[in-house]
XYZ file of C-alpha atoms in Angstrom:
413
model
C 91.210 98.044 90.289
C 95.107 96.927 91.535
C 97.531 94.936 89.392
C 100.146 91.983 91.964
C 101.146 88.645 91.812
C 99.503 85.962 93.657
C 100.465 87.160 97.569
C 98.435 90.565 96.591
C 95.613 88.854 94.266
C 95.297 86.890 97.401
C 95.215 89.833 100.018
C 92.484 91.939 98.075
C 90.426 88.738 98.035
C 91.269 88.522 101.532
C 90.192 92.132 102.392
C 86.772 92.095 100.278
C 85.622 88.730 102.092
C 86.518 90.341 105.126
C 84.225 93.459 104.649
C 81.413 91.849 102.910
C 81.583 89.844 106.166
C 80.800 93.253 108.091
C 78.400 94.792 106.425
C 76.178 94.199 104.017
C 75.365 97.116 102.081
C 78.574 97.129 99.478
C 79.856 94.397 97.432
C 83.293 94.560 95.859
C 84.565 93.575 92.272
C 88.305 92.846 92.704
C 88.985 93.488 88.314
C 92.763 92.063 89.125
C 94.917 93.523 86.330
C 98.744 91.890 87.198
C 99.983 93.034 82.918
C 99.871 95.875 81.191
C 97.639 98.002 84.082
C 98.122 101.498 83.534
C 97.521 100.623 79.721
C 93.882 99.072 80.547
C 93.155 101.386 83.095
C 93.865 104.927 81.028
C 91.881 102.874 78.417
C 88.856 102.543 80.484
C 88.920 106.403 81.545
C 88.879 107.576 77.581
C 85.942 105.720 77.610
C 84.164 106.621 80.363
C 83.918 104.088 82.555
C 86.910 103.931 84.668
C 87.103 102.047 88.024
C 85.283 102.909 91.397
C 88.500 103.071 92.997
C 91.968 101.524 92.107
C 95.874 101.127 93.070
C 97.171 104.257 91.299
C 100.892 104.410 90.687
C 103.065 106.966 92.634
C 104.038 108.146 89.101
C 100.537 108.521 87.918
C 99.420 110.115 91.239
C 99.865 113.695 90.629
C 99.001 113.361 86.845
C 95.670 112.211 87.946
C 94.724 115.442 90.432
C 95.700 117.903 88.049
C 93.126 116.136 85.392
C 90.465 116.357 87.686
C 89.901 112.226 87.896
C 90.655 111.458 91.321
C 87.938 111.811 94.593
C 88.478 114.151 97.166
C 88.097 112.073 100.221
C 89.499 115.732 102.483
C 86.219 115.414 104.446
C 85.709 112.123 104.836
C 88.891 111.557 106.155
C 89.284 114.355 108.632
C 85.586 112.932 110.115
C 86.397 109.284 110.640
C 87.665 109.054 113.903
C 90.337 106.206 113.218
C 91.711 107.044 109.304
C 91.415 111.020 110.551
C 93.097 110.849 114.747
C 95.660 112.989 115.443
C 99.384 110.253 113.985
C 96.906 107.438 112.597
C 100.106 107.591 110.112
C 103.629 108.304 110.117
C 103.855 111.985 109.722
C 104.842 113.669 108.157
C 105.284 110.936 105.031
C 101.463 111.004 104.595
C 100.003 114.709 104.068
C 103.273 114.738 101.881
C 102.292 112.075 99.534
C 98.773 111.940 99.751
C 97.330 115.793 99.564
C 97.553 118.540 96.752
C 96.568 121.257 97.771
C 95.865 120.225 100.731
C 93.400 118.396 100.036
C 93.888 114.328 99.925
C 93.371 112.489 96.953
C 93.875 108.685 98.422
C 95.470 107.190 101.352
C 99.025 105.195 101.039
C 98.837 101.565 100.201
C 101.467 100.729 102.597
C 105.410 101.938 102.880
C 108.768 100.454 101.091
C 111.991 101.404 101.565
C 114.798 100.292 100.382
C 117.981 98.590 102.198
C 120.816 95.720 102.056
C 120.138 92.420 101.624
C 123.111 90.052 102.657
C 124.145 86.781 102.646
C 125.178 86.369 106.515
C 127.526 83.443 106.198
C 129.832 85.368 103.551
C 130.553 88.170 106.127
C 130.835 85.229 108.832
C 133.278 83.486 106.734
C 135.734 86.818 105.641
C 134.758 88.369 109.305
C 133.864 91.382 108.743
C 131.217 93.495 110.193
C 127.663 93.579 108.143
C 125.823 96.515 108.336
C 123.440 97.181 111.164
C 119.428 97.575 111.132
C 119.928 100.168 112.756
C 120.404 103.769 111.042
C 122.561 105.009 114.233
C 125.304 102.706 113.414
C 125.141 103.411 109.429
C 128.115 102.878 107.324
C 129.803 105.618 106.498
C 130.127 105.822 101.999
C 134.773 105.021 102.382
C 133.950 102.143 104.840
C 130.655 100.761 102.437
C 133.240 100.554 100.113
C 135.641 99.183 101.767
C 133.626 96.052 102.514
C 132.413 96.124 99.064
C 135.631 95.564 97.719
C 137.017 92.788 99.922
C 133.912 90.538 99.576
C 134.458 91.071 95.702
C 137.171 88.486 94.648
C 138.119 87.017 90.837
C 137.865 84.031 89.622
C 141.955 83.188 91.190
C 140.526 84.783 94.099
C 141.812 88.055 93.816
C 140.335 91.577 94.728
C 139.916 94.700 92.431
C 142.935 96.350 94.548
C 145.028 93.358 94.035
C 147.073 93.581 91.370
C 145.999 90.722 88.503
C 141.995 91.795 89.513
C 140.230 90.111 86.659
C 137.521 92.673 85.803
C 136.099 90.505 83.107
C 135.655 87.392 84.920
C 134.156 88.065 88.902
C 133.267 85.286 91.082
C 131.645 87.019 93.872
C 130.676 90.476 93.862
C 130.326 92.405 96.677
C 127.765 94.380 95.754
C 124.436 94.817 93.544
C 122.975 98.405 93.503
C 120.103 98.369 90.656
C 120.338 101.553 88.728
C 116.977 103.035 88.641
C 114.481 105.559 89.762
C 113.702 104.105 93.952
C 117.668 102.638 94.213
C 118.587 106.206 92.630
C 116.797 108.362 95.347
C 117.680 106.478 98.065
C 121.589 107.080 97.048
C 120.524 110.497 96.793
C 119.100 111.274 100.231
C 121.765 109.121 101.443
C 123.847 112.227 99.799
C 121.182 114.625 101.373
C 120.408 116.089 97.946
C 116.548 115.628 95.964
C 114.976 114.062 93.129
C 112.028 116.857 93.087
C 113.317 120.737 94.779
C 110.144 120.824 97.225
C 110.620 124.355 96.769
C 110.474 124.622 92.940
C 108.716 121.036 92.582
C 111.601 120.830 89.443
C 114.155 118.047 88.802
C 117.163 118.673 91.413
C 119.272 115.853 89.742
C 121.137 118.375 88.422
C 122.429 119.747 92.007
C 125.846 118.922 93.387
C 124.707 116.708 96.024
C 122.497 114.701 93.611
C 125.110 114.874 90.785
C 127.737 113.257 93.631
C 125.352 110.417 94.075
C 124.785 109.778 91.350
C 128.295 109.111 89.992
C 129.246 107.197 93.089
C 126.768 105.158 91.837
C 128.074 104.523 88.770
C 131.365 104.035 90.082
C 130.951 101.160 91.454
C 130.604 99.540 88.313
C 133.258 102.034 86.487
C 135.766 102.679 88.725
C 135.581 99.966 91.893
C 134.382 96.730 90.132
C 132.757 96.351 92.865
C 129.291 95.801 91.193
C 128.083 93.836 88.288
C 127.182 95.908 85.208
C 123.270 95.136 84.405
C 124.869 93.249 80.912
C 126.882 91.605 83.819
C 123.511 90.298 85.617
C 122.037 89.513 81.856
C 125.551 87.270 80.939
C 125.034 85.633 84.305
C 120.961 85.005 84.179
C 120.654 85.446 87.768
C 118.302 87.541 89.644
C 120.070 89.089 92.865
C 118.008 86.890 95.160
C 119.561 84.021 93.231
C 123.348 85.203 92.951
C 123.011 85.978 97.549
C 122.306 82.415 97.534
C 124.712 80.631 95.826
C 127.792 83.239 97.144
C 127.951 85.337 93.842
C 126.835 88.246 96.078
C 127.449 89.456 99.174
C 125.311 92.631 99.346
C 122.479 93.401 97.645
C 119.954 96.817 97.427
C 116.351 95.897 96.446
C 113.037 97.642 98.077
C 111.520 96.327 101.329
C 109.224 94.351 98.978
C 112.407 91.474 97.920
C 112.329 90.882 101.672
C 108.480 88.564 100.554
C 110.885 86.269 98.301
C 114.667 86.618 99.715
C 113.555 85.131 103.572
C 113.491 82.114 101.863
C 117.169 81.436 100.483
C 119.117 78.616 102.283
C 122.102 81.039 103.356
C 121.124 83.353 106.724
C 119.412 86.946 105.522
C 120.657 89.325 106.933
C 119.394 92.947 106.433
C 120.527 97.047 107.431
C 120.390 100.583 106.591
C 122.173 102.213 103.480
C 125.621 103.718 104.048
C 125.747 107.661 104.371
C 127.427 109.948 102.116
C 127.105 112.723 103.486
C 123.813 112.112 105.505
C 123.688 109.298 108.446
C 121.940 107.267 105.992
C 118.940 107.723 103.908
C 116.074 105.676 101.581
C 113.163 106.533 99.388
C 110.032 106.085 100.316
C 107.085 105.635 98.120
C 104.070 102.782 96.810
C 101.300 102.946 95.265
C 97.813 104.489 96.591
C 93.938 103.570 96.939
C 91.870 106.347 95.254
C 88.522 106.516 94.356
C 87.297 107.847 90.448
C 85.187 111.167 90.668
C 83.343 109.461 88.123
C 82.131 107.307 90.405
C 78.467 106.710 90.731
C 78.979 105.626 94.463
C 81.247 107.776 95.904
C 79.892 106.998 99.620
C 80.645 102.879 98.870
C 83.460 103.580 97.169
C 85.180 105.834 100.649
C 84.404 103.404 102.905
C 85.576 100.447 100.658
C 88.691 102.369 101.010
C 88.977 103.892 104.268
C 88.800 99.383 104.730
C 92.023 98.862 102.798
C 93.893 102.168 105.439
C 92.813 99.360 108.535
C 95.263 97.393 110.092
C 93.886 94.309 109.089
C 94.807 94.553 105.626
C 97.853 96.086 105.772
C 98.819 93.628 108.600
C 98.432 90.606 106.115
C 101.147 91.800 103.955
C 103.537 92.959 106.272
C 103.443 89.642 107.701
C 105.140 87.893 104.576
C 107.417 90.163 104.229
C 106.270 92.605 101.091
C 105.558 95.566 102.914
C 106.170 97.994 105.487
C 103.534 99.633 107.503
C 102.095 103.351 107.448
C 99.935 103.700 110.234
C 101.442 104.410 113.673
C 99.493 101.719 115.809
C 101.417 98.983 113.439
C 104.686 100.389 115.114
C 104.443 100.008 118.434
C 105.448 97.028 120.821
C 101.550 95.882 120.854
C 101.366 96.659 116.432
C 105.220 94.581 116.137
C 103.442 91.519 117.749
C 100.608 91.499 115.344
C 102.721 91.356 111.812
C 106.884 91.050 112.931
C 107.105 86.991 111.739
C 109.997 84.966 112.735
C 111.550 83.189 109.679
C 110.947 86.314 107.504
C 112.216 89.026 109.280
C 115.285 88.653 110.100
C 117.359 89.578 113.726
C 116.149 93.256 114.459
C 114.153 94.330 111.296
C 112.157 96.014 113.271
C 114.822 99.250 113.455
C 113.880 99.517 109.737
C 109.713 100.038 110.142
C 110.508 102.174 113.369
C 113.024 104.187 113.006
C 114.533 103.711 109.822
C 111.428 104.725 107.564
C 110.684 107.337 109.742
C 113.330 109.351 110.388
C 115.722 108.953 107.406
C 113.125 108.071 104.896
C 112.395 110.688 102.205
C 109.091 110.358 100.066
C 109.446 110.704 96.588
C 106.345 111.270 93.892
C 106.447 112.577 90.152
C 104.693 115.499 89.340
C 102.467 115.857 86.518
C 104.290 115.532 83.086
C 106.747 112.471 84.013
C 106.144 109.703 81.436
C 107.603 112.748 78.994
C 110.649 113.899 81.232
C 111.292 110.051 82.074
C 112.129 110.054 77.822
C 114.640 112.724 78.879
C 116.345 111.357 81.573
C 116.359 107.268 80.366
C 119.052 107.532 78.296
C 120.906 110.285 79.865
C 121.288 108.100 82.609
C 122.664 105.576 80.274
C 125.296 107.236 79.132
C 126.664 107.408 83.392
C 126.066 103.632 83.766
C 128.198 102.704 80.959
C 130.831 105.608 81.036
C 129.547 107.625 78.213
C 129.488 110.707 80.297
C 129.745 111.917 83.641
C 126.996 112.202 86.052
C 127.736 116.004 85.800
C 127.587 115.537 82.253
C 124.770 114.546 80.951
C 121.954 115.499 84.093
C 123.393 119.101 82.776
C 122.695 118.699 79.929
C 119.146 116.405 80.432
C 117.769 118.343 83.369
C 116.498 121.552 81.621
C 115.212 120.233 78.824
C 112.790 117.707 80.915
C 111.542 120.268 83.340
C 111.243 122.429 80.190
C 108.605 119.476 80.021
C 107.187 119.242 83.334
C 106.606 123.311 84.116
C 104.694 122.532 80.118
C 102.794 120.114 82.623
C 101.755 122.098 85.576
C 100.634 125.134 83.293
C 97.810 122.914 80.988
């Protein structure tokens, strides 16, 4: 069972066809559920009819482990000559996301990571050097602000740092940095902070590094006027892709998955790593996992299918179209890169994103048990920050202790 749009639906079907052509013992039925996936899965679990294997989201994985729902595949994986080989996956990140108390209950589908997308024609017209894909050449946060300011214009051609600038009538924004968990976490990593404290397993969003990063994001809108507020995007009725294409936006922060459609815009598209605050640069690393359910009547067959989903065939097809980044080290060698880096999809220099940026500067974020309930406390707190009703320090100081109490109770359940 899994979700996904047209591309993922086609990719799973292609994998099933290939898997079944290579052996005649195991057949796979694909339960494509693009809408209300988690709700449908939970209903099936409650009814005692979960699928044998499924996509499991990063926010649900550890809760499912706690509740004993997932199949322990540790021994199978470690004994496997391919998947169990040293450094078959990008490490230590793969083990960090997949294991609980040293046991494996799933395997990551791929990696995804936010980075910059930019309209290269705008940068050329303005005579500004664009961001690099090489993390060693990452911008500082101050330089990023200077560039975003220089690229922002109101309808009269004024920049935010010029007299008479009209923030209510902006013709082109310098950047759009979305304000939801994955892009927010990327900013926190850029400041050497943590969403989840690695020592306690509790939220660290009220700690100085995280607070500063969150406030920096809010200030892009509230203080510097270089990014659109959510209401501005709604008024425009445009996606960040459409804004890049029409010149209403110079840079967009989005997940690596967005390359699957971003590469189709008419202006030349470029990509780059995110700017550093206290750190050189950084980004969030995650993706859904493939897991078997402990209740399956076919554990051996479930393992065979999960294993196949972790072979190069399945991952490569999605990497080619710009939807995924690899989690397998073999796809990051010169030979491996040639199997999926695609002219016309991946911009020049993009190889630095999967080979340098991701493994060296990415940080894994998988939510602890109780996350859904804790997030109900955090969401309104974040909303206050984005509209300026509270500072990040004020909002997180109030919300995080309450959310952490929820997480502690969930862990003890």
